[in-house]
Short mmCIF file of C-alpha atoms in Angstrom, two decimals:
data_model
loop_
_atom_site.label_atom_id
_atom_site.label_comp_id
_atom_site.label_asym_id
_atom_site.label_seq_id
_atom_site.Cartn_x
_atom_site.Cartn_y
_atom_site.Cartn_z
CA MET V 434 -40.80 -5.51 -11.13
CA ASN V 435 -41.65 -4.60 -15.07
CA ASN V 436 -40.08 -5.10 -18.16
CA GLU V 437 -37.78 -2.30 -18.83
CA THR V 438 -36.90 -0.91 -22.65
CA ARG V 439 -33.33 0.05 -22.69
CA GLN V 440 -31.54 1.86 -25.98
CA CYS V 441 -28.19 -0.42 -26.49
CA GLN V 442 -25.20 1.60 -26.94
CA ASN V 443 -23.50 -0.77 -29.36
CA CYS V 444 -26.59 -1.00 -32.86
CA LYS V 445 -28.36 1.54 -31.00
CA GLN V 446 -31.77 -0.09 -31.14
CA ASN V 447 -33.82 -0.89 -28.28
CA PHE V 448 -34.46 -3.65 -26.46
CA THR V 449 -36.50 -5.23 -23.24
CA ILE V 450 -34.38 -6.11 -19.80
CA GLU V 451 -37.66 -8.72 -17.97
CA PRO V 452 -38.13 -9.12 -14.95
CA GLU V 453 -36.77 -12.67 -14.82
CA ASP V 454 -33.17 -11.07 -16.02
CA PHE V 455 -33.30 -8.61 -13.21
CA ASN V 456 -33.37 -11.23 -10.93
CA PHE V 457 -30.85 -13.41 -12.22
CA TYR V 458 -28.78 -10.15 -12.11
CA GLU V 459 -28.98 -8.90 -8.65
CA LYS V 460 -28.30 -13.25 -8.26
CA ILE V 461 -24.95 -13.01 -8.75
CA LYS V 462 -24.05 -9.33 -8.17
CA VAL V 463 -23.86 -7.66 -12.17
CA PRO V 464 -25.26 -4.59 -13.28
CA PRO V 465 -27.64 -5.22 -16.14
CA PRO V 466 -26.34 -4.98 -19.60
CA THR V 467 -26.27 -1.80 -22.00
CA PHE V 468 -25.69 -4.44 -25.13
CA CYS V 469 -28.82 -5.58 -26.44
CA PRO V 470 -28.15 -9.92 -26.45
CA GLU V 471 -27.61 -9.77 -30.18
CA CYS V 472 -24.69 -7.56 -30.22
CA ARG V 473 -23.97 -9.38 -26.77
CA MET V 474 -23.32 -12.55 -29.31
CA VAL V 475 -21.30 -11.06 -31.28
CA ARG V 476 -18.97 -9.28 -29.07
CA LYS V 477 -18.26 -12.99 -27.68
CA MET V 478 -18.31 -14.59 -31.03
CA TYR V 479 -15.31 -11.99 -32.17
CA TRP V 480 -12.58 -14.05 -29.54
CA ARG V 481 -13.71 -17.19 -31.44
CA ASN V 482 -11.34 -18.51 -34.19
CA GLU V 483 -13.00 -21.84 -34.41
CA LYS V 484 -11.00 -23.66 -37.95
CA THR V 485 -8.73 -21.25 -38.96
CA LEU V 486 -5.00 -22.46 -38.25
CA TYR V 487 -1.80 -20.58 -39.37
CA LYS V 488 1.88 -21.76 -39.54
CA ARG V 489 3.43 -19.22 -37.42
CA LYS V 490 6.62 -19.16 -34.92
CA ASP V 491 6.59 -19.98 -31.69
CA ASP V 492 7.92 -17.28 -29.38
CA ARG V 493 9.30 -19.67 -26.81
CA THR V 494 11.41 -22.21 -29.65
CA GLY V 495 11.38 -20.08 -32.68
CA LYS V 496 9.87 -23.59 -34.40
CA ILE V 497 6.96 -22.98 -37.07
CA ILE V 498 4.16 -24.72 -35.99
CA PHE V 499 0.20 -24.54 -36.45
CA SER V 500 -1.61 -21.54 -34.48
CA GLN V 501 -5.31 -20.43 -34.25
CA PHE V 502 -3.33 -17.10 -33.63
CA SER V 503 -1.95 -15.80 -37.18
CA ASP V 504 1.00 -14.49 -37.20
CA ILE V 505 -0.31 -10.66 -37.54
CA ALA V 506 -1.54 -11.22 -34.15
CA THR V 507 0.86 -9.17 -31.55
CA VAL V 508 0.14 -11.82 -28.73
CA LYS V 509 3.05 -14.24 -27.63
CA VAL V 510 2.32 -18.04 -29.00
CA TRP V 511 3.84 -21.36 -27.60
CA GLU V 512 3.57 -24.80 -28.63
CA ARG V 513 -0.70 -25.86 -26.50
CA ASP V 514 2.36 -28.98 -24.96
CA ASP V 515 4.79 -26.84 -23.98
CA TRP V 516 2.24 -24.24 -22.22
CA PHE V 517 0.34 -26.80 -20.62
CA SER V 518 3.69 -28.46 -19.49
CA ASP V 519 5.81 -27.26 -15.89
CA ILE V 520 7.98 -25.25 -18.54
CA LEU V 521 5.33 -21.61 -18.23
CA ASP V 522 4.92 -19.98 -14.90
CA SER V 523 2.22 -17.35 -15.23
CA ILE V 524 2.28 -16.46 -12.13
CA SER V 525 5.23 -14.88 -12.54
CA TYR V 526 4.20 -11.82 -14.79
CA GLY V 527 1.86 -10.44 -12.06
CA ARG V 528 1.74 -7.63 -11.44
CA ASP V 529 0.41 -4.89 -8.89
CA TYR V 530 -3.49 -3.17 -10.06
CA ASN V 531 -3.04 0.14 -10.79
CA PHE V 532 -5.73 2.41 -10.23
CA ASN V 533 -4.73 5.60 -12.13
CA GLN V 534 -5.28 3.18 -15.95
CA PRO V 535 -8.57 1.66 -16.61
CA LEU V 536 -8.79 -2.36 -16.23
CA PHE V 537 -9.16 -3.58 -19.72
CA GLU V 538 -5.63 -1.07 -20.94
CA GLN V 539 -3.97 -3.11 -17.81
CA LEU V 540 -5.40 -6.73 -19.20
CA TYR V 541 -4.61 -5.70 -22.91
CA LEU V 542 -0.94 -4.86 -21.53
CA LEU V 543 -0.72 -8.66 -19.60
CA VAL V 544 -2.51 -10.76 -22.43
CA HIS V 545 0.12 -9.94 -24.32
CA GLU V 546 3.00 -10.82 -22.66
CA VAL V 547 1.93 -13.87 -21.17
CA PRO V 548 2.19 -16.84 -23.32
CA LEU V 549 -1.09 -18.25 -24.84
CA PRO V 550 -1.49 -21.89 -26.45
CA SER V 551 -1.48 -22.18 -29.90
CA ARG V 552 -4.91 -24.10 -30.08
CA SER V 553 -7.08 -24.74 -27.78
CA ILE V 554 -7.79 -28.44 -27.04
CA ILE V 555 -8.37 -30.48 -24.75
CA LEU V 556 -6.73 -33.92 -24.08
CA SER V 557 -5.93 -34.85 -27.81
CA VAL V 558 -4.34 -37.88 -29.14
CA ASN V 559 -2.65 -37.83 -32.98
CA SER V 560 -4.97 -34.76 -33.59
CA PRO V 561 -2.16 -32.11 -34.91
CA TYR V 562 -4.57 -29.91 -37.13
CA CYS V 563 -7.21 -29.90 -34.59
CA MET V 564 -8.90 -27.29 -32.51
CA ASN V 565 -11.49 -26.50 -29.97
CA ASP V 566 -11.81 -29.64 -28.72
CA THR V 567 -11.97 -32.04 -25.58
CA ASN V 568 -10.80 -35.86 -25.49
CA ILE V 569 -10.36 -36.59 -29.49
CA ARG V 570 -8.49 -39.12 -30.94
CA ASN V 571 -6.59 -39.79 -34.23
CA CYS V 572 -9.16 -36.48 -35.61
CA TYR V 573 -8.40 -34.28 -38.75
CA LEU V 574 -9.22 -30.64 -38.87
CA THR V 575 -11.79 -31.18 -36.53
CA PHE V 576 -13.42 -28.41 -34.49
CA ALA V 577 -15.51 -27.88 -31.55
CA SER V 578 -15.66 -31.90 -30.91
CA SER V 579 -15.73 -33.76 -28.14
CA SER V 580 -14.78 -36.96 -27.21
CA SER V 581 -14.60 -38.72 -31.04
CA GLU V 582 -12.07 -40.12 -32.54
CA ASN V 583 -11.37 -41.27 -36.55
CA CYS V 584 -13.15 -38.18 -37.81
CA SER V 585 -11.92 -36.00 -40.58
CA TYR V 586 -13.31 -32.25 -41.70
CA CYS V 587 -16.09 -32.32 -39.08
CA VAL V 588 -17.56 -29.25 -37.13
CA ASN V 589 -19.66 -29.53 -33.40
CA LEU V 590 -19.68 -33.32 -32.48
CA ASP V 591 -19.56 -35.40 -29.57
CA THR V 592 -19.08 -38.93 -29.19
CA CYS V 593 -18.58 -39.97 -32.78
CA LYS V 594 -16.25 -42.42 -34.71
CA ASP V 595 -15.17 -43.04 -38.32
CA CYS V 596 -17.19 -39.94 -39.34
CA PHE V 597 -16.12 -37.05 -42.49
CA ASP V 598 -17.55 -34.03 -43.36
CA ILE V 599 -19.99 -33.98 -40.31
CA ASN V 600 -21.39 -30.62 -38.58
CA PHE V 601 -23.57 -30.79 -35.53
CA GLY V 602 -23.38 -35.55 -34.76
CA TRP V 603 -23.93 -37.23 -31.40
CA ASN V 604 -23.17 -40.64 -31.07
CA LEU V 605 -22.58 -40.96 -34.87
CA GLU V 606 -21.01 -44.06 -36.74
CA LEU V 607 -19.61 -44.22 -40.33
CA CYS V 608 -21.86 -41.32 -41.05
CA TYR V 609 -20.96 -38.77 -43.98
CA ASP V 610 -22.26 -35.10 -44.78
CA SER V 611 -24.85 -34.79 -42.84
CA PHE V 612 -26.09 -32.30 -40.16
CA PHE V 613 -27.80 -32.37 -36.88
CA ASN V 614 -28.26 -36.19 -36.25
CA ARG V 615 -28.24 -38.38 -33.25
CA ASN V 616 -27.68 -41.46 -32.70
CA CYS V 617 -27.32 -42.44 -36.57
CA TYR V 618 -24.63 -45.22 -37.74
CA LYS V 619 -24.58 -45.01 -41.46
CA ALA V 620 -26.40 -41.95 -42.27
CA PHE V 621 -24.93 -40.12 -45.57
CA PHE V 622 -26.61 -36.97 -47.45
CA SER V 623 -29.39 -36.69 -44.36
CA SER V 624 -30.08 -34.24 -42.13
CA PHE V 625 -32.31 -33.50 -38.56
CA CYS V 626 -32.89 -37.89 -38.19
CA GLU V 627 -32.51 -39.86 -34.77
CA ASP V 628 -31.83 -43.24 -33.89
CA SER V 629 -32.07 -44.91 -37.48
CA HIS V 630 -29.16 -46.68 -39.44
CA ASP V 631 -29.08 -47.03 -43.25
CA ILE V 632 -30.49 -43.58 -44.77
CA THR V 633 -29.10 -41.78 -47.09
CA LEU V 634 -31.33 -38.13 -48.42
CA CYS V 635 -33.42 -38.20 -45.32
CA LYS V 636 -34.72 -35.74 -43.18
CA ASP V 637 -36.33 -35.59 -40.28
CA CYS V 638 -36.63 -38.97 -39.57
CA PHE V 639 -36.28 -40.90 -36.29
CA GLY V 640 -36.49 -44.54 -36.18
CA VAL V 641 -35.42 -45.62 -39.51
CA SER V 642 -33.34 -47.71 -41.35
CA PHE V 643 -32.54 -48.95 -44.89
CA CYS V 644 -34.45 -45.13 -46.27
CA PHE V 645 -33.50 -43.33 -49.42
CA GLY V 646 -34.92 -39.74 -50.43
CA CYS V 647 -37.42 -39.75 -47.19
CA VAL V 648 -38.50 -37.03 -45.03
CA ASN V 649 -40.98 -37.10 -41.51
CA LEU V 650 -41.14 -40.53 -41.22
CA ARG V 651 -41.29 -42.72 -38.01
CA ASN V 652 -40.06 -46.22 -37.15
CA LYS V 653 -40.04 -47.54 -41.00
CA SER V 654 -37.74 -49.95 -43.50
CA TYR V 655 -37.19 -49.77 -47.05
CA TYR V 656 -38.74 -46.84 -48.15
CA ILE V 657 -37.19 -44.92 -51.55
CA PHE V 658 -38.76 -41.15 -51.60
CA ASN V 659 -41.67 -42.24 -49.43
CA GLN V 660 -43.02 -44.84 -50.72
CA PRO V 661 -42.66 -48.40 -49.22
CA TYR V 662 -40.52 -51.74 -50.71
CA SER V 663 -40.30 -54.95 -49.81
CA LYS V 664 -36.77 -55.47 -48.73
CA ASP V 665 -35.68 -56.92 -52.27
CA GLU V 666 -37.51 -54.39 -54.40
CA TYR V 667 -35.58 -51.86 -52.25
CA PHE V 668 -31.79 -53.62 -52.51
CA LYS V 669 -32.60 -53.15 -56.09
CA LYS V 670 -33.91 -50.59 -56.81
CA ILE V 671 -31.20 -48.84 -54.78
CA LYS V 672 -28.55 -50.41 -57.42
CA GLU V 673 -30.33 -49.61 -60.03
CA LEU V 674 -29.80 -45.62 -59.18
CA GLU V 675 -26.40 -46.45 -59.57
CA LEU V 676 -25.00 -43.65 -56.87
CA GLY V 677 -21.16 -44.53 -57.30
CA SER V 678 -21.87 -42.22 -60.33
CA TYR V 679 -21.12 -38.17 -58.72
CA TYR V 680 -23.73 -37.38 -62.17
CA ASN V 681 -26.18 -39.57 -60.48
CA LEU V 682 -26.43 -38.88 -56.99
CA GLU V 683 -25.90 -34.82 -58.02
CA LYS V 684 -29.44 -35.15 -60.22
CA ILE V 685 -31.15 -37.08 -57.12
CA LYS V 686 -29.77 -34.53 -54.64
CA ASN V 687 -31.19 -31.73 -56.25
CA LYS V 688 -34.52 -33.62 -57.17
CA VAL V 689 -34.89 -34.64 -53.16
CA LEU V 690 -33.26 -31.22 -51.37
CA GLY V 691 -35.27 -29.48 -54.67
CA ASP V 692 -38.75 -30.92 -54.54
CA LEU V 693 -39.42 -33.73 -52.05
CA TRP V 694 -38.05 -32.14 -49.36
CA LEU V 695 -39.81 -29.06 -49.92
CA LYS V 696 -43.41 -30.98 -50.16
CA TYR V 697 -43.60 -31.63 -46.78
CA PRO V 698 -43.52 -29.42 -43.98
CA CYS V 699 -40.97 -29.01 -41.48
CA LYS V 700 -41.76 -27.91 -37.79
CA TYR V 701 -40.66 -24.76 -36.45
CA PHE V 702 -38.49 -25.75 -34.00
CA HIS V 703 -35.82 -28.47 -34.23
CA GLY V 704 -35.46 -30.07 -31.18
CA ARG V 705 -37.26 -32.94 -29.03
CA ARG V 706 -38.63 -33.46 -25.40
CA ASN V 707 -38.38 -29.93 -24.14
CA ILE V 708 -40.10 -28.58 -21.10
CA ASN V 709 -40.91 -24.79 -21.55
CA SER V 710 -37.68 -23.63 -23.70
CA ASP V 711 -37.52 -21.94 -26.66
CA GLY V 712 -35.23 -20.63 -29.59
CA GLU V 713 -33.54 -23.35 -32.08
CA TYR V 714 -32.04 -26.57 -32.03
CA ILE V 715 -33.07 -27.62 -28.75
CA TRP V 716 -33.16 -31.36 -26.80
CA ASN V 717 -33.59 -32.48 -23.68
CA SER V 718 -33.55 -29.08 -21.82
CA LYS V 719 -35.86 -26.82 -19.22
CA ASN V 720 -36.48 -23.42 -19.15
CA VAL V 721 -34.03 -22.55 -21.78
CA LYS V 722 -35.37 -19.04 -23.60
CA ASN V 723 -33.32 -17.31 -26.99
CA SER V 724 -30.76 -19.85 -27.12
CA TYR V 725 -29.88 -21.96 -30.24
CA GLY V 726 -27.86 -25.11 -29.94
CA ILE V 727 -28.34 -26.73 -26.55
CA THR V 728 -28.45 -30.19 -24.51
CA GLY V 729 -29.47 -31.36 -21.84
CA GLY V 730 -29.92 -27.16 -20.57
CA GLU V 731 -31.42 -26.00 -17.83
CA ASN V 732 -32.63 -22.71 -16.68
CA LEU V 733 -30.63 -20.80 -19.72
CA ARG V 734 -31.35 -17.71 -21.55
CA TYR V 735 -29.81 -15.85 -24.29
CA CYS V 736 -26.79 -19.02 -24.94
CA GLN V 737 -25.72 -20.77 -27.82
CA HIS V 738 -23.89 -23.84 -28.65
CA LEU V 739 -24.08 -25.49 -25.38
CA SER V 740 -24.20 -29.12 -26.17
CA TYR V 741 -21.90 -31.40 -24.39
CA SER V 742 -23.39 -34.33 -22.16
CA PRO V 743 -23.02 -32.97 -18.56
CA GLY V 744 -25.60 -30.09 -19.14
CA SER V 745 -25.03 -26.32 -18.75
CA LYS V 746 -27.93 -24.58 -15.92
CA ASP V 747 -28.86 -21.57 -14.22
CA SER V 748 -26.69 -19.43 -16.96
CA TYR V 749 -27.29 -16.20 -19.31
CA ASP V 750 -25.24 -15.05 -22.68
CA HIS V 751 -23.23 -18.15 -21.92
CA PHE V 752 -21.62 -19.11 -25.76
CA ARG V 753 -19.95 -22.73 -26.33
CA PHE V 754 -18.71 -25.42 -24.26
CA GLY V 755 -20.63 -25.98 -21.11
CA MET V 756 -20.54 -29.62 -20.19
CA GLY V 757 -20.91 -29.35 -16.15
CA SER V 758 -21.37 -25.14 -15.75
CA GLU V 759 -23.87 -23.55 -13.85
CA LEU V 760 -24.12 -19.62 -13.22
CA ILE V 761 -22.29 -18.93 -16.37
CA TYR V 762 -22.50 -15.08 -17.38
CA GLU V 763 -21.14 -13.48 -20.20
CA SER V 764 -18.45 -16.04 -21.10
CA LEU V 765 -17.20 -17.87 -23.90
CA MET V 766 -15.48 -21.42 -24.83
CA CYS V 767 -15.92 -22.25 -21.24
CA GLY V 768 -16.73 -25.14 -19.65
CA ASP V 769 -16.30 -29.05 -17.94
CA ASN V 770 -16.93 -28.89 -14.34
CA ILE V 771 -17.50 -24.96 -13.92
CA SER V 772 -19.13 -22.93 -11.86
CA ALA V 773 -19.74 -18.91 -11.15
CA LEU V 774 -17.68 -17.42 -13.94
CA LYS V 775 -18.28 -14.34 -15.10
CA PHE V 776 -16.85 -12.06 -18.51
CA CYS V 777 -14.33 -15.34 -18.62
CA TYR V 778 -12.75 -16.75 -22.60
CA LEU V 779 -11.46 -19.73 -22.52
CA CYS V 780 -11.51 -21.40 -18.62
CA THR V 781 -12.24 -24.32 -18.39
CA VAL V 782 -11.52 -28.22 -15.84
CA GLU V 783 -13.49 -27.19 -12.57
CA CYS V 784 -12.98 -23.27 -12.05
CA SER V 785 -14.93 -20.86 -10.00
CA ASP V 786 -15.13 -17.72 -8.99
CA LEU V 787 -13.31 -16.05 -12.01
CA THR V 788 -14.40 -12.67 -13.02
CA TYR V 789 -12.79 -11.40 -16.55
CA CYS V 790 -10.13 -13.95 -16.72
CA MET V 791 -8.83 -16.26 -19.61
CA PHE V 792 -6.82 -19.57 -20.54
CA CYS V 793 -7.23 -20.77 -16.46
CA LEU V 794 -7.61 -23.99 -15.59
CA SER V 795 -8.06 -25.87 -11.98
CA SER V 796 -8.66 -22.59 -10.66
CA LYS V 797 -10.87 -20.54 -7.90
CA ASN V 798 -11.61 -17.33 -6.96
CA LEU V 799 -9.45 -14.75 -9.62
CA PHE V 800 -9.33 -11.40 -10.96
CA ALA V 801 -8.43 -10.34 -15.00
CA CYS V 802 -6.14 -13.02 -14.63
CA ILE V 803 -4.33 -15.13 -17.83
CA GLY V 804 -3.15 -18.51 -17.96
CA LEU V 805 -3.18 -19.77 -14.24
CA ARG V 806 -3.08 -23.54 -13.39
CA ASN V 807 -4.19 -24.58 -9.92
CA LYS V 808 -4.27 -21.00 -8.59
CA GLN V 809 -6.56 -19.19 -6.08
CA TYR V 810 -6.87 -15.30 -4.57
CA CYS V 811 -5.66 -13.67 -7.96
CA ILE V 812 -5.44 -10.48 -9.62
CA LEU V 813 -4.18 -9.26 -12.82
CA ASN V 814 -1.91 -12.53 -12.25
CA LYS V 815 -0.48 -11.67 -8.56
CA GLN V 816 -0.60 -13.45 -5.72
CA TYR V 817 -2.55 -12.57 -2.93
CA THR V 818 -3.66 -13.97 0.85
CA LYS V 819 -7.97 -14.65 0.52
CA GLU V 820 -8.16 -11.22 2.94
CA GLU V 821 -6.49 -9.26 1.17
CA TYR V 822 -8.23 -10.23 -2.16
CA GLU V 823 -11.98 -9.80 -1.26
CA GLU V 824 -10.57 -6.13 0.43
CA LEU V 825 -9.11 -5.60 -3.20
CA VAL V 826 -11.89 -6.90 -5.49
CA PRO V 827 -14.68 -4.66 -4.58
CA LYS V 828 -12.34 -1.50 -5.11
CA ILE V 829 -11.16 -2.77 -8.56
CA ILE V 830 -15.05 -3.23 -8.87
CA LYS V 831 -15.25 0.37 -8.51
CA HIS V 832 -12.52 1.97 -10.12
CA MET V 833 -14.41 -0.15 -13.62
CA ASN V 834 -17.53 2.42 -12.36
CA ASP V 835 -15.18 5.68 -12.00
CA MET V 836 -12.52 4.97 -14.74
CA PRO V 837 -14.09 2.95 -17.65
CA TYR V 838 -12.32 2.18 -20.38
CA ILE V 839 -13.56 3.68 -23.60
CA ASP V 840 -12.95 2.41 -26.69
CA LYS V 841 -12.17 3.77 -30.31
CA LYS V 842 -15.73 4.35 -31.14
CA GLY V 843 -16.95 5.82 -27.64
CA LYS V 844 -18.61 2.33 -26.03
CA ILE V 845 -18.00 2.77 -22.33
CA TYR V 846 -16.92 -0.28 -20.80
CA LYS V 847 -17.75 0.11 -17.02
CA TYR V 848 -17.99 -3.11 -14.93
CA GLY V 849 -20.75 -5.91 -16.23
CA GLU V 850 -19.38 -5.61 -19.79
CA PHE V 851 -17.60 -8.35 -21.68
CA PHE V 852 -13.90 -7.68 -23.13
CA PRO V 853 -13.70 -4.73 -25.74
CA ALA V 854 -13.32 -6.05 -29.17
CA GLU V 855 -10.50 -4.06 -29.01
CA LEU V 856 -8.48 -6.25 -27.12
CA SER V 857 -9.34 -9.43 -29.53
CA PRO V 858 -6.43 -10.74 -31.07
CA PHE V 859 -8.58 -12.21 -33.21
CA ALA V 860 -9.72 -9.94 -36.55
CA TYR V 861 -13.43 -10.30 -37.25
CA ASN V 862 -13.18 -12.57 -40.74
CA GLU V 863 -11.21 -14.69 -38.67
CA THR V 864 -13.51 -15.72 -36.10
CA ILE V 865 -17.40 -17.47 -36.15
CA ALA V 866 -18.59 -13.75 -36.03
CA GLN V 867 -18.41 -13.73 -39.35
CA GLU V 868 -20.32 -16.79 -40.38
CA TYR V 869 -23.16 -15.86 -38.11
CA PHE V 870 -22.95 -11.76 -38.91
CA PRO V 871 -21.16 -12.07 -42.30
CA LEU V 872 -19.77 -8.32 -43.12
CA THR V 873 -17.36 -7.12 -45.71
CA LYS V 874 -14.04 -5.17 -44.59
CA GLU V 875 -15.03 -1.88 -44.77
CA GLU V 876 -17.63 -2.43 -42.65
CA ALA V 877 -15.77 -4.54 -40.38
CA LEU V 878 -13.42 -1.92 -40.08
CA GLU V 879 -15.99 0.74 -40.05
CA LYS V 880 -17.63 -0.95 -36.96
CA GLY V 881 -14.04 -0.97 -35.00
CA TYR V 882 -13.32 -4.89 -35.69
CA GLN V 883 -9.69 -6.04 -37.38
CA TRP V 884 -9.64 -7.41 -40.74
CA LYS V 885 -7.04 -9.95 -42.75
CA ASP V 886 -7.00 -9.48 -45.86
CA ARG V 887 -6.79 -13.48 -47.59
CA GLU V 888 -3.06 -14.20 -48.34
CA ASP V 889 -2.82 -15.10 -51.77
CA ARG V 890 -1.20 -19.13 -51.48
CA ASN V 891 0.05 -19.76 -55.11
CA TYR V 892 -1.18 -23.08 -54.27
CA GLN V 893 -2.11 -24.08 -58.43
CA ALA V 894 -4.33 -26.36 -58.43
CA ASP V 895 -3.76 -30.42 -60.05
CA LEU V 896 -7.07 -30.70 -60.54
CA LYS V 897 -10.58 -28.88 -61.10
CA THR V 898 -13.54 -30.58 -60.29
CA GLU V 899 -14.88 -31.27 -63.92
CA ASP V 900 -11.93 -32.75 -64.41
CA LEU V 901 -12.54 -35.79 -61.97
CA PRO V 902 -13.38 -39.16 -63.07
CA ASP V 903 -17.66 -39.52 -62.76
CA ASN V 904 -17.74 -42.72 -61.27
CA ILE V 905 -15.78 -43.49 -57.73
CA LYS V 906 -15.19 -46.56 -59.44
CA ASP V 907 -12.86 -44.70 -61.76
CA VAL V 908 -10.64 -42.94 -58.71
CA ASN V 909 -7.18 -44.25 -58.93
CA GLU V 910 -5.57 -43.93 -55.60
CA ASP V 911 -2.72 -41.47 -56.02
CA ILE V 912 -5.73 -38.96 -56.56
CA ILE V 913 -4.43 -38.54 -52.55
CA ASN V 914 -1.24 -36.54 -53.84
CA LYS V 915 -3.40 -33.88 -55.73
CA VAL V 916 -4.66 -30.66 -55.13
CA ILE V 917 -8.54 -29.98 -56.16
CA GLU V 918 -9.96 -27.29 -56.30
CA CYS V 919 -13.41 -26.77 -53.43
CA GLU V 920 -15.17 -23.86 -52.37
CA HIS V 921 -16.78 -22.93 -49.33
CA LYS V 922 -19.35 -20.27 -48.09
CA GLY V 923 -21.52 -20.15 -44.45
CA ALA V 924 -24.69 -18.26 -43.42
CA PRO V 925 -25.99 -16.31 -40.53
CA LEU V 926 -29.38 -18.02 -38.60
CA LYS V 927 -31.79 -15.63 -37.47
CA LEU V 928 -35.03 -15.84 -35.50
CA TRP V 929 -38.35 -14.40 -37.61
CA HIS V 930 -41.87 -13.70 -36.75
CA ARG V 931 -44.05 -16.30 -38.50
CA VAL V 932 -47.48 -17.32 -38.85
CA CYS V 933 -48.62 -21.16 -39.48
CA MET V 934 -48.22 -22.06 -42.66
CA CYS V 935 -50.79 -24.90 -42.51
CA ASN V 936 -53.29 -22.72 -43.07
CA LYS V 937 -52.42 -22.18 -46.93
CA GLU V 938 -54.52 -24.18 -49.75
CA ASN V 939 -53.05 -27.80 -50.08
CA HIS V 940 -50.94 -28.08 -47.63
CA HIS V 941 -52.35 -29.59 -44.97
CA ASN V 942 -56.03 -30.52 -43.47
CA HIS V 943 -56.82 -28.90 -40.20
CA ASN V 944 -59.75 -30.74 -39.27
CA ALA V 945 -60.44 -27.46 -36.12
CA GLY V 946 -60.17 -24.81 -39.31
CA LYS V 947 -57.48 -22.78 -39.52
CA CYS V 948 -54.82 -22.44 -37.24
CA GLU V 949 -53.72 -19.20 -35.66
CA ILE V 950 -50.45 -20.00 -33.85
CA GLU V 951 -47.73 -18.13 -34.33
CA PHE V 952 -44.38 -18.56 -33.19
CA GLU V 953 -40.32 -17.97 -33.53
CA THR V 954 -38.12 -19.49 -36.18
CA SER V 955 -35.37 -19.72 -37.69
CA TYR V 956 -36.46 -19.77 -40.74
CA ALA V 957 -36.65 -16.21 -42.54
CA PRO V 958 -40.51 -15.58 -44.29
CA ASP V 959 -38.78 -15.62 -47.93
CA ARG V 960 -37.85 -19.36 -47.47
CA PRO V 961 -39.33 -22.06 -49.55
CA GLU V 962 -40.33 -24.26 -46.46
CA ILE V 963 -43.56 -25.57 -45.43
CA VAL V 964 -43.57 -23.98 -41.37
CA TYR V 965 -45.79 -25.81 -38.97
CA CYS V 966 -46.96 -25.28 -35.47
CA GLU V 967 -45.73 -28.04 -33.00
CA LYS V 968 -49.77 -29.14 -33.03
CA CYS V 969 -49.49 -29.50 -36.96
CA TYR V 970 -46.50 -30.97 -37.48
CA GLN V 971 -47.53 -33.63 -34.95
CA GLN V 972 -50.98 -34.55 -36.87
CA GLU V 973 -48.61 -35.24 -40.06
CA VAL V 974 -46.41 -37.09 -39.03
CA TYR V 975 -47.49 -39.05 -36.69
#
């Protein structure tokens, strides 16, 4: 079988389906996709509110609760502890399949009748302001994290303790304001470091300790700005920097980020211990292609943020979670020992053989079900025998192709497509799609997405940032009762085609002459970093 070029029915751009893709689709018995990989990813992202919590009324008790669904979402919402209790019996909402109506119209009705959990969180202790987490304890405003405790203002943690302001971290303790570090202790303002401790403003450093403002070091101690010092000299110099002063710290950070970090080359691809893999942020993986944020993955393609142990394998278009998952296709936020899920959303904990399901746990052989637990052989939440189920499902799949759902923009949803955006309870700017693929309100509405205008909360700030004391020693404890102004922003991630920059003048001495290696990288061509291929980078740092 050869490559086939097809036109995406969403963006109208051409995309390629390769022979190994066709083999996978045949293996799991689904038709090839009609959306390109990027549009498939955005379509799933539109279903994930990662870190915005709202106050809204509990539809069971009438009490005000914290929820991932805003008060304008038309779904029914129960406080998560009640939802996980025996109070809810989602099988009671079951109904017959209607062969005179497209499946997605029937699912729309069902998703607006079956109560949904206020927050997506499993096994949490004393963490009422968190969501999209698994097994966390004593955490505050921490999202998309697993097996962590005493952490605040963090996203994407795995097995971390006593950390603040971390985005992507594995096995960290007492770390602050850092990005994508692994196995670190007391790492501050640092990125892409591993197996290190007592480091500040470091980047791409492995096996280092007591380093400040360093880049690309390996197995070093007592370095400042990539220069070696004795132990006594190191601590003397650090004391002279007076890092308790915000002004001093910001001045040094600007120097490091704007000068030192850009002076040294960075590798085109962030990842280690991989075999035959490409994309970005990939660790300990094999045969992972066109994917991002993967740890311990095997035989994956078009997957994103499957970074929890044990890893995921043999899957396509799986977004978020993973953790012991296999044979997953076009699904998001599914994980924890699951297999053979297609077109599913938030199905977890030992689920298998689910198709077009949402919020299901510990179940198998379900089709188009919502909120079921410990069930088998159900369709639209109605119980069937094994024989009835196996006879009816093929008829429904045929009906989906004979009577497809057509959205407001004219896109056709037959069997093989993920849930249409019109079924999502979220607005585009509430979801992670806005972080990676930002749109204006006008653009989002034109594309058929919902939009939620920012609420005017009328909070009066007690302090502006310029009114804060410069030195931490001058800050009184009453600051915890103050409202301080702040700003936030996000940025998209995209792969760009680049040529190794080691051939540029004064960048690198390459003994073999000009390097002609080309690669795919997340560093856009107009960014200032010096980007090296794997071979040139290894020669630089070792």
